[in-house]
Each structure stands twice: as C-alpha cells, then as structure tokens.
Amino acid sequence: LTMSGAFYCAKCHKALDVLGDAGLQDSAVDTFTTSPFPMATRAESLKDGQQQLAAMREDEKEAMAALRDAFQSQAVVGDLQWDKQVKALTTVFELASAKSELDHPVCTKCADDVSKELDKRLKQLSLDREAYNKALERLDKEEQQQQKQKDDEEAEAAKLDAEERELKRELLALQQERASLQTEMQKLDIDQSRLNNFEHQFWEDYQDFQNQLNKINNEQLLVSRQVQVASTQLERLKRTNVFDDAFHISYDGHFGTINGFRLGRLPSQPVDWPEINAALGQVCLLLQTVAKHCNFTFSEYLLIPMGSYCCY
C-alpha cells in the first residue's frame, strides 16, 4: 500500500488500483472467496476433515458476501471516506493472507496462476488423499485380518489352555494310578517272594516225597516179590500131601501096601507075619496121626503105635 492508495501485487509486485477499479475489487473478492486453501486441503487429506473444511468455506463465503455488499453500498452512497475504504481493503487482504498460504493482494493474472497452481496441488493432494484412503483401507483390512488372526490366536490359545488343563488332569490321574500300581507292584513282589519261597519249599518236599515214594515202591516191589514167592511156596505146599509122603499107600498084586509093607496073606502067596505086623503098625500110626490132626478122640480105644509091636 502506497501513499497514493495503490496496492501492489504480493507475487509480481505490480501496482494495483483497487479503489478505482471496481472490476479488480470484484476479482479480488471473488479470488478470496472461491480460491482453494492448501492448509484446509492438507487438513482434509491428512485428518479427513471434510466437514470442518465445508464449515470454514461457508463462514468465509458469508464474510465476503457481507464485504461485497459493503463495496456496492459505498459505490452507490459515496459517503465513506477514502481512508476508511483503504482500511477496509487492508483488513480484507490481511484476512485473506491469514486464511491462506498466499499473501494478498494479488493481480488477476497472478491470481489465475496461483489458482492453476493450487488446482494442480489440489489434484495431487486428491491423488495423495486417494492413495492415503487406499492405504488406510488396506491398513484397516490388515488390522481386521490381524484382529481376526489375534482372535483366532486367542481362541487357539484358549483351546490349548483347555487342552493343557485337561492333559494336566490326565497326567495327575496317571500319576495317581502309577503310584497305586507301584504300591500294588510292591505287594505283588512280596507275594511273589513268598510264593517263590513256598515253591522252593514245595519242590524240596516234593523231592523228599519222591525219594520216600521210590523207597516205598522199592520196598513194595520187594514185598510183592516176597509175597509172590511165599504164595508160590504156599500153593506148592497146598498141593503137597504130607500123609501121602509119610504113609505111601498102594497095592502089590492082590495085597494092599503101606510104605511098601503088604497087608494080609493068601494060601497061594504066603506073607511073613513080621511084614504084616509092620504094615499094621504103620496103619495104627496113620490112624493116630489123622485123629490128632482132626482133633478126634477115640472113646473106647487108645492107640499106641509101636511099629511091629503096636497095641490098642
């Protein structure tokens, strides 16, 4: 701003007659009102502040609309002083400079160049925003996948914990069963030792019994043989007739004989009386022996065997 009331373009430093050129005023107001703001755009792309940007632009439009109405009323009425107009424009340009990265005022050409540059930056920022959105979507998907994976891992961990607890219970049960089996095994070892001792004693007794049995069998065999021999002798003795051997009775021609002595005589065959007496003595001895053997007692006779001289 100069003493003559001229403003200079902040970009190309060209003098601007803002108060004498109503079109420039409108252009400046339009540029301020409709130009994009990189800071707001950056905030939109980085923070996704679309609603905040819309509210900011609505406030700016309302302020500039009020300012345009003031310029129009000044042109019609013409009662505002020149310094007030300068102060008003200065305030507008300061407001525009504060709300954007570009210092104001600017000429129409510079404003167009800035607008084109900002359009390019806007397109690039739009592309960046789209890339950021895609990256954000990818990160969201990855986060969802990670969350799902985390949930799966937590579920798997919970399942493994449950399995671990179940295995611990089974292990405890197996340990208790093992302790019980060890106790039972110790009892079985004691029983086995006792059975082994019993078996050893049994086999010793069995050997002794076998020896005794063999001895008894040998004795029984010997006794059986002795009995067999005695039985044979008994049978032979049973078949033996003592009286037949002691008193052999037979005959010789017409005469009966006993131990070879003839009993009786015939006129045709005379026998000596001593032979006959000897035969009668043998008969008397046989009769006495048979009576004694049969425990028979004669009631009227007494036998006295004396060979050839026997009497009764």
Coordinates of C-alpha atoms in Angstrom, one line a residue:
L1 CA 0.0 0.0 0.0
T2 CA 1.4 3.5 -1.0
M3 CA 0.5 6.9 0.0
S4 CA -1.4 7.3 -3.3
G5 CA -3.7 4.5 -2.2
A6 CA -2.3 2.0 -4.6
F7 CA -1.8 -1.6 -3.7
Y8 CA 0.9 -3.9 -5.1
C9 CA 0.6 -7.5 -6.2
A10 CA 2.2 -9.6 -3.5
K11 CA 3.5 -12.0 -6.1
C12 CA 4.6 -9.9 -9.1
H13 CA 4.8 -6.5 -7.3
K14 CA 2.7 -4.8 -9.9
A15 CA 0.8 -1.7 -8.8
L16 CA -3.0 -2.2 -8.3
D17 CA -5.6 0.5 -8.3
V18 CA -8.0 -1.4 -6.1
L19 CA -10.2 1.6 -5.2
G20 CA -10.6 2.9 -8.7
D21 CA -11.2 -0.4 -10.4
A22 CA -14.5 -2.0 -9.4
G23 CA -13.7 -5.0 -11.5
L24 CA -10.5 -5.5 -9.6
Q25 CA -12.4 -5.2 -6.4
D26 CA -14.8 -7.9 -7.6
S27 CA -11.9 -10.0 -8.8
A28 CA -10.1 -9.7 -5.5
V29 CA -13.3 -10.6 -3.6
D30 CA -14.0 -13.5 -5.9
T31 CA -10.5 -14.7 -5.7
F32 CA -10.6 -14.6 -1.9
T33 CA -14.0 -16.2 -1.8
T34 CA -13.5 -19.0 -4.3
S35 CA -9.8 -19.8 -4.2
P36 CA -8.8 -23.2 -2.6
F37 CA -6.8 -23.2 0.6
P38 CA -3.9 -25.6 0.7
M39 CA -3.9 -25.7 4.5
A40 CA -7.5 -26.7 4.6
T41 CA -6.9 -29.2 1.8
R42 CA -3.9 -30.6 3.7
A43 CA -6.0 -30.9 6.8
E44 CA -8.7 -32.7 4.7
S45 CA -6.2 -35.2 3.3
L46 CA -4.3 -35.8 6.5
K47 CA -7.2 -35.7 9.0
D48 CA -10.1 -36.5 6.7
G49 CA -11.7 -33.1 7.9
Q50 CA -14.2 -32.7 5.1
Q51 CA -17.0 -31.5 7.4
Q52 CA -14.6 -28.9 9.0
L53 CA -13.4 -27.6 5.6
A54 CA -17.0 -27.2 4.4
A55 CA -17.8 -25.2 7.6
M56 CA -14.7 -23.0 7.1
R57 CA -15.7 -22.2 3.5
E58 CA -19.3 -21.4 4.5
D59 CA -18.0 -18.9 7.1
E60 CA -15.6 -17.3 4.5
K61 CA -18.4 -17.0 1.9
E62 CA -20.7 -15.3 4.4
A63 CA -17.9 -12.8 5.4
M64 CA -17.0 -11.9 1.8
A65 CA -20.7 -11.6 0.8
A66 CA -21.1 -9.0 3.5
L67 CA -17.9 -7.3 2.3
R68 CA -19.2 -7.2 -1.3
D69 CA -22.4 -5.7 -0.1
A70 CA -20.4 -3.0 1.7
F71 CA -18.5 -2.1 -1.5
Q72 CA -21.7 -1.9 -3.5
S73 CA -23.3 0.3 -0.9
Q74 CA -20.2 2.5 -0.9
A75 CA -20.3 2.9 -4.7
V76 CA -24.0 3.9 -4.5
V77 CA -24.0 6.1 -1.5
G78 CA -20.4 7.6 -1.8
D79 CA -20.3 9.0 1.7
L80 CA -17.4 6.8 3.0
Q81 CA -14.1 8.4 3.3
W82 CA -11.1 7.3 1.3
D83 CA -9.1 6.2 4.4
K84 CA -11.9 4.0 5.6
Q85 CA -12.0 2.3 2.3
V86 CA -8.3 1.7 2.4
K87 CA -8.6 0.3 5.9
A88 CA -11.4 -2.0 4.9
L89 CA -9.4 -3.3 1.9
T90 CA -6.4 -3.7 4.1
T91 CA -8.4 -5.7 6.6
V92 CA -9.8 -7.9 3.8
F93 CA -6.3 -8.5 2.4
E94 CA -4.9 -9.3 5.9
L95 CA -7.8 -11.7 6.4
A96 CA -7.1 -13.3 3.1
S97 CA -3.4 -13.6 3.8
A98 CA -4.1 -15.1 7.3
K99 CA -6.5 -17.7 5.9
S100 CA -4.3 -18.9 3.0
E101 CA -0.6 -19.5 2.4
L102 CA -0.6 -16.8 -0.3
D103 CA -0.1 -13.1 0.6
H104 CA -2.7 -10.7 -0.6
P105 CA -3.4 -8.6 -2.6
V106 CA -2.7 -10.2 -6.0
C107 CA -3.4 -9.2 -9.5
T108 CA -5.9 -11.1 -11.7
K109 CA -3.1 -12.8 -13.7
C110 CA -1.2 -13.9 -10.6
A111 CA -4.5 -15.0 -9.0
D112 CA -5.1 -17.2 -12.1
D113 CA -1.6 -18.6 -12.0
V114 CA -2.0 -19.2 -8.3
S115 CA -5.4 -20.8 -8.9
K116 CA -3.9 -23.1 -11.6
E117 CA -1.0 -24.0 -9.3
L118 CA -3.4 -24.6 -6.5
D119 CA -5.6 -26.7 -8.8
K120 CA -2.6 -28.8 -9.6
R121 CA -1.7 -29.1 -6.0
L122 CA -5.3 -29.9 -5.3
K123 CA -5.3 -32.7 -7.9
Q124 CA -2.0 -34.0 -6.5
L125 CA -3.4 -33.8 -3.0
S126 CA -6.6 -35.5 -4.2
L127 CA -4.4 -38.3 -5.6
D128 CA -2.5 -38.4 -2.3
R129 CA -5.8 -38.5 -0.5
E130 CA -7.0 -41.3 -2.6
A131 CA -3.7 -43.1 -2.0
Y132 CA -4.0 -42.4 1.7
N133 CA -7.6 -43.7 1.6
K134 CA -6.5 -46.9 -0.2
A135 CA -3.6 -47.3 2.2
L136 CA -6.0 -46.6 5.1
E137 CA -8.4 -49.2 3.7
R138 CA -5.5 -51.6 3.3
L139 CA -4.4 -50.9 6.8
D140 CA -8.0 -51.4 8.0
K141 CA -8.1 -54.7 6.2
E142 CA -4.8 -55.7 7.6
E143 CA -5.9 -54.5 11.0
Q144 CA -9.1 -56.5 10.7
Q145 CA -7.1 -59.5 9.5
Q146 CA -4.7 -59.0 12.4
Q147 CA -7.6 -58.7 14.7
K148 CA -9.1 -61.8 13.3
Q149 CA -5.8 -63.5 13.5
K150 CA -5.4 -62.3 17.0
D151 CA -8.9 -63.5 17.9
D152 CA -8.1 -66.9 16.2
E153 CA -4.9 -67.0 18.2
E154 CA -6.7 -66.1 21.4
A155 CA -9.3 -68.8 20.6
E156 CA -6.5 -71.3 19.8
A157 CA -4.6 -70.2 23.0
A158 CA -7.8 -70.7 25.0
K159 CA -8.3 -74.1 23.3
L160 CA -4.7 -75.0 24.0
D161 CA -5.1 -73.8 27.6
A162 CA -8.2 -76.0 28.0
E163 CA -6.3 -78.9 26.4
E164 CA -3.3 -78.2 28.7
R165 CA -5.6 -78.3 31.8
E166 CA -7.2 -81.5 30.5
L167 CA -3.8 -83.0 29.9
K168 CA -2.7 -81.9 33.4
R169 CA -5.7 -83.6 34.9
E170 CA -5.0 -86.7 32.9
L171 CA -1.3 -86.5 34.0
L172 CA -2.4 -86.2 37.6
A173 CA -4.7 -89.1 37.2
L174 CA -2.0 -91.2 35.6
Q175 CA 0.5 -90.2 38.3
Q176 CA -2.0 -91.3 40.9
E177 CA -2.7 -94.5 39.0
R178 CA 1.1 -95.1 38.7
A179 CA 1.5 -94.6 42.4
S180 CA -1.3 -97.1 43.0
L181 CA 0.2 -99.5 40.6
Q182 CA 3.6 -99.2 42.2
T183 CA 2.1 -99.9 45.6
E184 CA 0.3 -102.9 44.1
M185 CA 3.5 -104.0 42.4
Q186 CA 5.3 -103.9 45.7
K187 CA 2.6 -106.1 47.2
L188 CA 2.8 -108.4 44.3
D189 CA 6.6 -108.5 44.7
I190 CA 6.2 -109.5 48.3
D191 CA 3.6 -112.2 47.3
Q192 CA 5.9 -113.4 44.6
S193 CA 8.8 -113.7 47.0
R194 CA 6.6 -115.6 49.4
L195 CA 5.3 -117.8 46.5
N196 CA 8.9 -118.4 45.4
N197 CA 9.9 -119.5 48.9
F198 CA 6.8 -121.7 49.1
E199 CA 7.6 -123.1 45.6
H200 CA 11.2 -123.8 46.7
Q201 CA 10.0 -125.5 49.9
F202 CA 7.4 -127.4 47.8
W203 CA 9.9 -128.7 45.4
E204 CA 12.2 -129.8 48.3
D205 CA 9.2 -131.5 50.0
Y206 CA 8.3 -133.0 46.6
Q207 CA 11.8 -134.4 46.2
D208 CA 11.7 -135.8 49.7
F209 CA 8.3 -137.3 49.0
Q210 CA 9.5 -138.7 45.7
N211 CA 12.5 -140.3 47.4
Q212 CA 10.2 -141.7 50.1
L213 CA 7.8 -142.9 47.4
N214 CA 10.6 -144.5 45.4
K215 CA 11.8 -146.1 48.6
I216 CA 8.3 -147.3 49.4
N217 CA 7.8 -148.5 45.9
N218 CA 11.1 -150.4 46.0
E219 CA 10.1 -151.9 49.4
Q220 CA 6.6 -152.7 48.0
L221 CA 8.2 -154.3 45.0
L222 CA 10.4 -156.3 47.2
V223 CA 7.5 -157.3 49.5
S224 CA 5.4 -158.1 46.4
R225 CA 8.2 -160.4 45.2
Q226 CA 8.4 -162.0 48.6
V227 CA 4.7 -162.4 48.7
Q228 CA 4.8 -163.9 45.2
V229 CA 7.5 -166.3 46.3
A230 CA 5.6 -167.2 49.5
S231 CA 2.4 -167.5 47.6
T232 CA 4.1 -169.8 45.1
Q233 CA 5.5 -171.9 48.0
L234 CA 2.1 -171.8 49.7
E235 CA 0.4 -173.1 46.6
R236 CA 3.1 -175.7 46.2
L237 CA 2.6 -176.7 49.9
K238 CA -1.2 -176.7 49.5
R239 CA -0.7 -179.1 46.7
T240 CA 1.7 -181.2 48.9
N241 CA 0.0 -184.2 50.8
V242 CA 2.1 -184.9 53.9
F243 CA 0.2 -188.1 54.7
D244 CA 0.8 -189.3 51.2
D245 CA 4.6 -188.8 51.6
A246 CA 4.7 -190.2 55.2
F247 CA 2.3 -193.1 54.6
H248 CA 2.5 -194.1 51.0
I249 CA -0.5 -196.4 50.3
S250 CA -0.5 -198.5 47.2
Y251 CA -1.0 -202.1 46.2
D252 CA 1.1 -205.0 45.2
G253 CA -0.8 -207.7 43.3
H254 CA -3.7 -208.8 45.4
F255 CA -2.4 -207.1 48.5
G256 CA -2.6 -203.5 49.7
T257 CA 0.6 -202.0 50.8
I258 CA 1.6 -199.1 53.2
N259 CA 5.1 -197.8 52.9
G260 CA 5.9 -201.0 51.0
F261 CA 4.6 -203.4 53.6
R262 CA 1.9 -205.8 52.5
L263 CA -1.2 -206.3 54.5
G264 CA -2.6 -209.8 54.5
R265 CA -1.6 -213.2 53.1
L266 CA -3.1 -215.8 50.7
P267 CA -2.5 -219.5 50.7
S268 CA -1.1 -219.2 47.3
Q269 CA 1.1 -216.3 48.3
P270 CA 2.2 -216.5 51.9
V271 CA 3.4 -213.2 53.5
D272 CA 5.7 -213.3 56.6
W273 CA 4.0 -212.2 59.8
P274 CA 6.6 -209.6 60.7
E275 CA 5.9 -207.7 57.5
I276 CA 2.2 -207.9 58.2
N277 CA 2.8 -206.7 61.8
A278 CA 4.9 -203.8 60.4
A279 CA 2.2 -202.9 58.0
L280 CA -0.4 -202.9 60.8
G281 CA 1.9 -200.8 62.9
Q282 CA 2.1 -198.2 60.1
V283 CA -1.7 -198.3 59.8
C284 CA -2.0 -197.7 63.6
L285 CA 0.4 -194.7 63.3
L286 CA -1.5 -193.3 60.4
L287 CA -4.8 -193.6 62.3
Q288 CA -3.4 -191.8 65.3
T289 CA -1.9 -189.0 63.2
V290 CA -5.1 -188.4 61.3
A291 CA -7.2 -188.4 64.6
K292 CA -4.8 -186.0 66.2
H293 CA -4.8 -183.8 63.0
C294 CA -8.6 -183.8 63.0
N295 CA -8.7 -183.3 66.9
F296 CA -10.6 -186.5 67.2
T297 CA -10.5 -188.6 70.4
F298 CA -11.5 -192.3 70.5
S299 CA -13.9 -193.1 73.3
E300 CA -13.2 -196.8 73.7
Y301 CA -9.7 -197.4 72.3
L302 CA -6.3 -196.0 72.9
L303 CA -3.9 -196.3 70.0
I304 CA -0.2 -196.9 70.9
P305 CA 1.8 -197.1 67.7
M306 CA 4.9 -199.2 68.2
G307 CA 5.8 -200.5 64.8
S308 CA 5.5 -204.3 64.6
Y309 CA 4.6 -204.3 68.2
C310 CA 1.6 -201.9 68.2
C311 CA -1.3 -202.4 70.5
Y312 CA -4.6 -200.9 71.4

